PDB file of C-alpha atoms in Angstrom:
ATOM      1  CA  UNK A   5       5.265  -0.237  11.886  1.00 44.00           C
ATOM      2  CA  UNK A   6       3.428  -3.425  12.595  1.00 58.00           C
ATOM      3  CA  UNK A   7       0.265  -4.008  11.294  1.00 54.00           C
ATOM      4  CA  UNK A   8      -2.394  -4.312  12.538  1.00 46.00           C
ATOM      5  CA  UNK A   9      -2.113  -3.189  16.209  1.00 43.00           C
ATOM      6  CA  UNK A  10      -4.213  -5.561  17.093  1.00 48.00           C
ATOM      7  CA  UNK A  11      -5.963  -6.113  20.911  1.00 42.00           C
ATOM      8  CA  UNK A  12      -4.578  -8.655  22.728  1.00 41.00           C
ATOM      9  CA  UNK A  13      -5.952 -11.600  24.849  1.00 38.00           C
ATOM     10  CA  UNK A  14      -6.264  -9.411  27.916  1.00 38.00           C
ATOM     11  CA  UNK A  15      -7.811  -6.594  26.161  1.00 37.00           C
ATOM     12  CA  UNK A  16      -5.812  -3.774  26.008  1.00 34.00           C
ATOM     13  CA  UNK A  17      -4.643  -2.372  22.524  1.00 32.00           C
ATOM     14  CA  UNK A  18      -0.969  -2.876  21.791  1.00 39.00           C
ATOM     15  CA  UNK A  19       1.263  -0.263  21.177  1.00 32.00           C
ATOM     16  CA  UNK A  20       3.965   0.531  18.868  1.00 38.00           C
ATOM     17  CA  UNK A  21       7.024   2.047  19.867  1.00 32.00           C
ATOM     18  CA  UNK A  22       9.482   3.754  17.158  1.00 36.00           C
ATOM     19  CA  UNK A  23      12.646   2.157  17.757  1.00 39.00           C
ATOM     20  CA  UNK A  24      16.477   2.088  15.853  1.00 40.00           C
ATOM     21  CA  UNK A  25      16.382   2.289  12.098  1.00 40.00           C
ATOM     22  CA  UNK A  26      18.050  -1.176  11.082  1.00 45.00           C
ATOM     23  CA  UNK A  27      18.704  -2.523   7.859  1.00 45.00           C
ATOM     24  CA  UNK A  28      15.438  -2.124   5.421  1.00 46.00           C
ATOM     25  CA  UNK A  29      14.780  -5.306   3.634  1.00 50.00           C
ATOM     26  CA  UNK A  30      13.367  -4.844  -0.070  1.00 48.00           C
ATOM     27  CA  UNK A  31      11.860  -8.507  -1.076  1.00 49.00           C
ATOM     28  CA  UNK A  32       8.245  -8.460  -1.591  1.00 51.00           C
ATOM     29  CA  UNK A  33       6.415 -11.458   0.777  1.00 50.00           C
ATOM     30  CA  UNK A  34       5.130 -12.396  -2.695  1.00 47.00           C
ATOM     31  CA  UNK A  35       7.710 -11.964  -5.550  1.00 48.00           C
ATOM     32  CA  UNK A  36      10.541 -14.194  -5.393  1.00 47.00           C
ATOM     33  CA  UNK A  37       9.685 -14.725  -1.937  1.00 65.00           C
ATOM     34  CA  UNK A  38       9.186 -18.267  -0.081  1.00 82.00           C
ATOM     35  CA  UNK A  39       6.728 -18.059   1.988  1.00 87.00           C
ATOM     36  CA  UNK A  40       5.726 -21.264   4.438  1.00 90.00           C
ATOM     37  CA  UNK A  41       4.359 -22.275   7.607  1.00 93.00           C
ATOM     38  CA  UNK A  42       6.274 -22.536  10.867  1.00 96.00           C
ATOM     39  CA  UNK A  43       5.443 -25.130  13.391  1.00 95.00           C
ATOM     40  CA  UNK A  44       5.213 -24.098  16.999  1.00 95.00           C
ATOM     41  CA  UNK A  45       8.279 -25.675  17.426  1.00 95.00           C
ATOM     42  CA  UNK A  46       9.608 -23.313  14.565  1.00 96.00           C
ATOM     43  CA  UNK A  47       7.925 -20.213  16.085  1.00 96.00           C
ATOM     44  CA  UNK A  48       9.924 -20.791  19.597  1.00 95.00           C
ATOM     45  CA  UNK A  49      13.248 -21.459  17.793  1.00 96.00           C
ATOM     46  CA  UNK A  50      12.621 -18.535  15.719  1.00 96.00           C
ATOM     47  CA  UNK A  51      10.854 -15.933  18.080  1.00 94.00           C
ATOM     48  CA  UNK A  52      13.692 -13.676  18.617  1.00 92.00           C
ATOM     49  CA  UNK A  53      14.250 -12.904  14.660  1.00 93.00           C
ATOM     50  CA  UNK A  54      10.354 -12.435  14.608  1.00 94.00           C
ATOM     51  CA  UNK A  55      11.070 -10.020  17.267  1.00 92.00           C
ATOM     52  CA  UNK A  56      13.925  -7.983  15.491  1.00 88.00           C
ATOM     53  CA  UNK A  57      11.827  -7.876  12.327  1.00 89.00           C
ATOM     54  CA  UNK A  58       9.052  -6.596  14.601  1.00 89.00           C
ATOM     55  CA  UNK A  59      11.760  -4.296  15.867  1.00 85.00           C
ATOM     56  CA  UNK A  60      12.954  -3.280  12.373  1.00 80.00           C
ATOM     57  CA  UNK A  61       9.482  -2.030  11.859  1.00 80.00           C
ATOM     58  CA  UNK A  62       9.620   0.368  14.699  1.00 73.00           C
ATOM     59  CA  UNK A  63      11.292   3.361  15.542  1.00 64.00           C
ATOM     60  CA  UNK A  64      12.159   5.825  18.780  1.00 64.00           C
ATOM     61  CA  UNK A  65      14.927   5.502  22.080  1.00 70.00           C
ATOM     62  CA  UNK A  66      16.125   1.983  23.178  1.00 72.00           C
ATOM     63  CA  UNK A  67      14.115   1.850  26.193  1.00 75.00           C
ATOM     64  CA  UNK A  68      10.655   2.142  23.952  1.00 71.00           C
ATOM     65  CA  UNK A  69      12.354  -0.128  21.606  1.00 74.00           C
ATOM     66  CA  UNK A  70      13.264  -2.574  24.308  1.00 81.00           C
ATOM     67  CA  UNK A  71       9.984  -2.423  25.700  1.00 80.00           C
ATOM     68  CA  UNK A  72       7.623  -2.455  23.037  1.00 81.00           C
ATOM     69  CA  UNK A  73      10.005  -5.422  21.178  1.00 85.00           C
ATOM     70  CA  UNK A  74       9.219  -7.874  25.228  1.00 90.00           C
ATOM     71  CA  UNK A  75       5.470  -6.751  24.642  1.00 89.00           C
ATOM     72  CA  UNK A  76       5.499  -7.697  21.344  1.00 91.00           C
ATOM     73  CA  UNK A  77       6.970 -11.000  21.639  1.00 94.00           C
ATOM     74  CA  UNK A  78       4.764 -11.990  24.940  1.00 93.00           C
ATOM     75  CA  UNK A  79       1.355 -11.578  23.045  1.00 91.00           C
ATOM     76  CA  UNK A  80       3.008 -13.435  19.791  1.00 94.00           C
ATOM     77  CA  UNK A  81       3.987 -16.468  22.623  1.00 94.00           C
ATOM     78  CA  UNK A  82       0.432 -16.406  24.056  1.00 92.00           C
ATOM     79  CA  UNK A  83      -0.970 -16.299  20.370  1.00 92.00           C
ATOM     80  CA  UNK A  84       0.691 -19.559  19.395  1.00 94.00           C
ATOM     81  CA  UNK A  85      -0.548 -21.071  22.490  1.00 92.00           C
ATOM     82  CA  UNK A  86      -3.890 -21.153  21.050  1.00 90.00           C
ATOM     83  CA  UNK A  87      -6.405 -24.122  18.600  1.00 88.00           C
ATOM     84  CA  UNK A  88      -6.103 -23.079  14.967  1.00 89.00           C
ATOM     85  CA  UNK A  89      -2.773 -21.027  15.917  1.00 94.00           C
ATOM     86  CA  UNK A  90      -0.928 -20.242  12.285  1.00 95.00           C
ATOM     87  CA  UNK A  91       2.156 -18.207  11.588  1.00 96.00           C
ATOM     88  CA  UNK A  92       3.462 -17.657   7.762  1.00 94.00           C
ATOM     89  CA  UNK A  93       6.323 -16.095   7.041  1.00 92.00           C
ATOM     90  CA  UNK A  94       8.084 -14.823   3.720  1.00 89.00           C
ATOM     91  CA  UNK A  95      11.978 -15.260   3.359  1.00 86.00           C
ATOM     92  CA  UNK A  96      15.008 -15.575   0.854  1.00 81.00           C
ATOM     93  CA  UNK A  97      18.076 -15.000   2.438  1.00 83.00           C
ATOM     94  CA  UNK A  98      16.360 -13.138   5.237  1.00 85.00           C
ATOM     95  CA  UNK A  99      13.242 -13.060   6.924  1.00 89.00           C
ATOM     96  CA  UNK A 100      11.260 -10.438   4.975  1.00 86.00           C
ATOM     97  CA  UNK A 101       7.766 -10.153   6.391  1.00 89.00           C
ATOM     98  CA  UNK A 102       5.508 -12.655   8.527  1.00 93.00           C
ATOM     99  CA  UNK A 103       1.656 -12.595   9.426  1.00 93.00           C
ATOM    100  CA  UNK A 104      -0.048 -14.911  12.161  1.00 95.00           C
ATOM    101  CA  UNK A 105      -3.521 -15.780  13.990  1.00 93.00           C
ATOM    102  CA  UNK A 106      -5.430 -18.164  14.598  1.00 90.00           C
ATOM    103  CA  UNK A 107      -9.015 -19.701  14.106  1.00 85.00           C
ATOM    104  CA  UNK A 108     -11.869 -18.539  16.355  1.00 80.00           C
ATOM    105  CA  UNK A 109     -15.537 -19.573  17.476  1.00 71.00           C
ATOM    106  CA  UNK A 110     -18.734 -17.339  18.921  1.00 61.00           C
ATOM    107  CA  UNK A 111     -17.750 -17.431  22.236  1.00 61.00           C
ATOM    108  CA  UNK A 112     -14.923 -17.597  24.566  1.00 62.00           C
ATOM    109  CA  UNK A 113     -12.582 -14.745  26.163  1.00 63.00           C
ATOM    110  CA  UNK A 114     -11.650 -12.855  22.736  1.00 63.00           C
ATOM    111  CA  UNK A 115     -15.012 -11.796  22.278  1.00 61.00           C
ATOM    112  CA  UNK A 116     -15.135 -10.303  25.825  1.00 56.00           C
ATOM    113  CA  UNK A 117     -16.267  -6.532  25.816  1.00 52.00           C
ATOM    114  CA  UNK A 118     -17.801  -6.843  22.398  1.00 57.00           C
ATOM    115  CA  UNK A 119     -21.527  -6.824  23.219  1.00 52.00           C
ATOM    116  CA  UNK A 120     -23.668  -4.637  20.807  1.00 54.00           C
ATOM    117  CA  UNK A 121     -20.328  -4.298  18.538  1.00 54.00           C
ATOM    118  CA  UNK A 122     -19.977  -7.282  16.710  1.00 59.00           C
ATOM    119  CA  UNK A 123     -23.346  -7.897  14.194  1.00 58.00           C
ATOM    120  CA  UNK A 124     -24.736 -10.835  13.499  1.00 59.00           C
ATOM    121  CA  UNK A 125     -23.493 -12.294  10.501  1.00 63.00           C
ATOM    122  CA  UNK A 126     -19.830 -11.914  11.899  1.00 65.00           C
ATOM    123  CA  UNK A 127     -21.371 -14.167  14.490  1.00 61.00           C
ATOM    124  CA  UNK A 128     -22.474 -16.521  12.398  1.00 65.00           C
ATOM    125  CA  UNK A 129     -19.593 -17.190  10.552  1.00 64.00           C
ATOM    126  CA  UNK A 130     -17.356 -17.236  13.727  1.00 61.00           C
ATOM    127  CA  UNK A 131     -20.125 -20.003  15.012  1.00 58.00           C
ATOM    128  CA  UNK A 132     -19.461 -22.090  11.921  1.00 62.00           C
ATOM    129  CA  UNK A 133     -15.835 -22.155  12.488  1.00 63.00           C
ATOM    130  CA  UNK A 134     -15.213 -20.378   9.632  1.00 74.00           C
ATOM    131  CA  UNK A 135     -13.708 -16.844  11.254  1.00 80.00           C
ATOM    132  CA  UNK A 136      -9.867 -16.464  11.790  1.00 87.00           C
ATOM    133  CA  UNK A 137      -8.113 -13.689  13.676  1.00 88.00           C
ATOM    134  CA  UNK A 138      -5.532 -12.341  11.793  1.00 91.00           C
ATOM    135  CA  UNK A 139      -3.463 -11.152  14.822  1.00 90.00           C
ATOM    136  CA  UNK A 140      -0.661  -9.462  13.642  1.00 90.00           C
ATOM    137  CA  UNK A 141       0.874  -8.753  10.103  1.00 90.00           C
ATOM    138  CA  UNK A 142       4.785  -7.230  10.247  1.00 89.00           C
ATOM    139  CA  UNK A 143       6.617  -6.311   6.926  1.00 85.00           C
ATOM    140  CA  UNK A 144       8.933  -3.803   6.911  1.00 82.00           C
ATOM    141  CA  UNK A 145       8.264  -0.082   5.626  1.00 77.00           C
ATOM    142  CA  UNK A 146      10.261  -0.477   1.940  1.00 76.00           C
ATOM    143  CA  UNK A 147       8.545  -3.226   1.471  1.00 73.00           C
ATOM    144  CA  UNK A 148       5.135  -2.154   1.623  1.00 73.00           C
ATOM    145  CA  UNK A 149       6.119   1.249   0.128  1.00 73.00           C
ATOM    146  CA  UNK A 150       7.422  -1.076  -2.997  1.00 71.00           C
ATOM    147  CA  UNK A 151       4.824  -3.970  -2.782  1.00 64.00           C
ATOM    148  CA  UNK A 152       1.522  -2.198  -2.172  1.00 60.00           C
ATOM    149  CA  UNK A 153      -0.450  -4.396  -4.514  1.00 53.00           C
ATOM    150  CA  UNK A 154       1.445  -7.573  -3.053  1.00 55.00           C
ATOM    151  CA  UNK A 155       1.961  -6.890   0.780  1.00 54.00           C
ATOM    152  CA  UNK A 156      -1.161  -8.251   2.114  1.00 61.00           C
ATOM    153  CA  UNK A 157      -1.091 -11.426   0.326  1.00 78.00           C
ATOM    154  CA  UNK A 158       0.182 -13.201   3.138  1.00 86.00           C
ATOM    155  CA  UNK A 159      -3.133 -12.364   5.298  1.00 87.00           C
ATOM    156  CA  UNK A 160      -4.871 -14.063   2.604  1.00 87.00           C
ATOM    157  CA  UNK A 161      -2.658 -17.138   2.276  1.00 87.00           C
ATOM    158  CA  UNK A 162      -3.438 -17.440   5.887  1.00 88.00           C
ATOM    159  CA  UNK A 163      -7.020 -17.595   5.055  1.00 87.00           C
ATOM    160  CA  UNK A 164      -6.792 -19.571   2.324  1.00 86.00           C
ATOM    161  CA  UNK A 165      -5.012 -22.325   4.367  1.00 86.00           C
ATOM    162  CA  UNK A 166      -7.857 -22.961   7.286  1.00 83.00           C
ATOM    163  CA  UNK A 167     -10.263 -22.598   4.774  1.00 79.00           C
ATOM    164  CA  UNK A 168     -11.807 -19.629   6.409  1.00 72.00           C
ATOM    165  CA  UNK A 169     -14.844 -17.505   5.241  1.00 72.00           C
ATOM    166  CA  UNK A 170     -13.785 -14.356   6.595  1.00 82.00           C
ATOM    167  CA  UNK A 171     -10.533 -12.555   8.196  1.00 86.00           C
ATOM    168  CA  UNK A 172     -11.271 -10.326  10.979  1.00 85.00           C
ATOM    169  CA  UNK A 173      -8.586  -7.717  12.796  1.00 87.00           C
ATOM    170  CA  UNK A 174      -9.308  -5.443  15.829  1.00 85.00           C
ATOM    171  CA  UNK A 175      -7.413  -2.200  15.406  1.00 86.00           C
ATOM    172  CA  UNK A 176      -7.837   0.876  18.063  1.00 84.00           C
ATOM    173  CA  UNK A 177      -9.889   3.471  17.278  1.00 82.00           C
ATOM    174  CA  UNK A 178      -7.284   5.741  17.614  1.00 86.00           C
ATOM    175  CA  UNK A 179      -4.945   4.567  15.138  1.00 87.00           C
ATOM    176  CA  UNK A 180      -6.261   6.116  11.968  1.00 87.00           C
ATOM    177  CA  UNK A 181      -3.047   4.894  10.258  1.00 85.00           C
ATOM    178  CA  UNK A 182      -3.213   0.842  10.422  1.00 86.00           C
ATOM    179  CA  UNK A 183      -7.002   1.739   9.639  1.00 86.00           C
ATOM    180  CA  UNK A 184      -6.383   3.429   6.144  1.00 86.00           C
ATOM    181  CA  UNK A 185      -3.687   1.207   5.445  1.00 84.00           C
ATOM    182  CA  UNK A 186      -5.325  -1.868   5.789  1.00 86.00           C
ATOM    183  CA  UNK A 187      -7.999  -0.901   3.856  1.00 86.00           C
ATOM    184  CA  UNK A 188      -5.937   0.294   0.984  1.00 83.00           C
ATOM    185  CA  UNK A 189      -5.035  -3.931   1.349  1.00 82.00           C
ATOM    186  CA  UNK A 190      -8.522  -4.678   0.354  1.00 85.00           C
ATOM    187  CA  UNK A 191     -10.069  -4.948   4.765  1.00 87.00           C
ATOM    188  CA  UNK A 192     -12.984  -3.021   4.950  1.00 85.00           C
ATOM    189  CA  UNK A 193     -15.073  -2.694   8.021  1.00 81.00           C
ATOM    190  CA  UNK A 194     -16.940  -5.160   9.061  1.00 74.00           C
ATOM    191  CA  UNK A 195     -20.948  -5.260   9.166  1.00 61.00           C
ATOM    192  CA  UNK A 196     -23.765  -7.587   9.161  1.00 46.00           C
ATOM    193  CA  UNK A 197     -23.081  -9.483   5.409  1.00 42.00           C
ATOM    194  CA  UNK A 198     -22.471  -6.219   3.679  1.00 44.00           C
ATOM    195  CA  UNK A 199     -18.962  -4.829   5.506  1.00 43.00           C
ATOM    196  CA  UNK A 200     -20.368  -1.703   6.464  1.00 48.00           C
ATOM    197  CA  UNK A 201     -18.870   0.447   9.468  1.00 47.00           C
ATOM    198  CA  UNK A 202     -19.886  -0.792  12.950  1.00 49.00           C
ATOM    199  CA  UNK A 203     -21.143   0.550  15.728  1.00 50.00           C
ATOM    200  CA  UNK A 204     -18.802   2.959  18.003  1.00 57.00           C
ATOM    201  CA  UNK A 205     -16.204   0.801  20.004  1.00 65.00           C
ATOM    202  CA  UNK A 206     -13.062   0.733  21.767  1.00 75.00           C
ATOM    203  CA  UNK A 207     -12.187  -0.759  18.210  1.00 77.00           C
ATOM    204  CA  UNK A 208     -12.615  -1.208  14.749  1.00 81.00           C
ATOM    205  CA  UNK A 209     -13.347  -4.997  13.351  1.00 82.00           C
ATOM    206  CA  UNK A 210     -12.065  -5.043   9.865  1.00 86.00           C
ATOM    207  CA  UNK A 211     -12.804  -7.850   7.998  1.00 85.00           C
ATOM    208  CA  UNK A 212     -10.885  -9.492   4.781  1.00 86.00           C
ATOM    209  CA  UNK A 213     -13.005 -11.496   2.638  1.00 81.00           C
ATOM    210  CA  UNK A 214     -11.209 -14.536   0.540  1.00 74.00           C
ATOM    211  CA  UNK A 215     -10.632 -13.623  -3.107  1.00 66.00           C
ATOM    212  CA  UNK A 216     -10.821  -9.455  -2.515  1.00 62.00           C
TER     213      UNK A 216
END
């Protein structure tokens, strides 16, 4: 699994298909772990091992596999297209776990169809510069079974590195899963200044505050 599933620049939810089991990999993105930056040079030289990982993390027939692996790896190309675009990932031998997003304003075509949804002091923060989208975070399944204290730390080296006041995700409703996970990471859902629950929406905005 790939967390979160996150919406995408055109504004449909991605999915997650279960593809092959593949090799498990057991380092923790924190312990014993080096964890760095990749250019956007790096990312494109590098996109189809971010894809198997992805893959890794998945499970169900080849053709979902296939197909959710393309999908993946389109919206992770777009992604780095954009201002403030940042992708960390955690290796030894191997590549063991990566998260990525990028830096956002109040306005422009991600916050399309959010109207009444997103309060004000999300707003605010976004307006300052000082909001950044944490698009997608992928570590395999031992790992976070192993790591639960540790997995999420590479969301919030991502913050930590722009500076940012607040990570935001934007997980479908539907998936109760990423939802309860994430929060078990220290997200909670995101209000006006006090992370309360939001209004009904096509999805839930869960915020991760520096430091939590």
């Amino acid at each position: 699994m790939a967390l979160p599933a996150l919406r995408p620049a055109r504004g449909r939810p991605r999915t997650r298909a279960q593809g092959p089991p593949q090799r498990e990999r057991t380092s923790s993105p924190q312990i014993a772990d080096r964890i760095h930056r990749l250019t956007r040079g790096q990312v494109a030289d590098r996109l189809q091992e971010l894809g198997d990982l992805y893959a890794e993390t998945s499970g169900g027939d080849p053709r979902a596999w296939n197909q959710a692996r393309g999908l993946f790896l389109s919206h992770l190309t777009a992604d780095a297209r954009r201002p403030g675009f940042s992708l960390l990932i955690a290796e030894t031998t191997v590549l063991t776990g990566y998260a990525y997003g990028f830096s956002t304003g109040g306005s422009g075509p991600w916050w399309a169809g959010f109207d009444g949804h997103v309060r004000g002091g999300l707003l605010r923060r976004a307006a300052s510069g000082r909001l950044f989208v944490v698009s997608g975070i992928v570590v395999p399944p031992r790992v976070r079974r192993e790591y639960r204290d540790h997995v999420w730390n590479l969301a919030r080296r991502l913050l930590a590195d722009h500076l940012a006041a607040l990570g935001v995700a934007l997980v479908d409703v539907r998936d109760s899963r990423t939802v309860e996970t994430m929060r078990s990471w220290g997200w909670r859902y995101a209000g006006d200044d006090s992370l309360q629950a939001v209004s009904p929406g096509p999805f839930r905005i869960l915020a991760l505050a520096p430091g939590t």
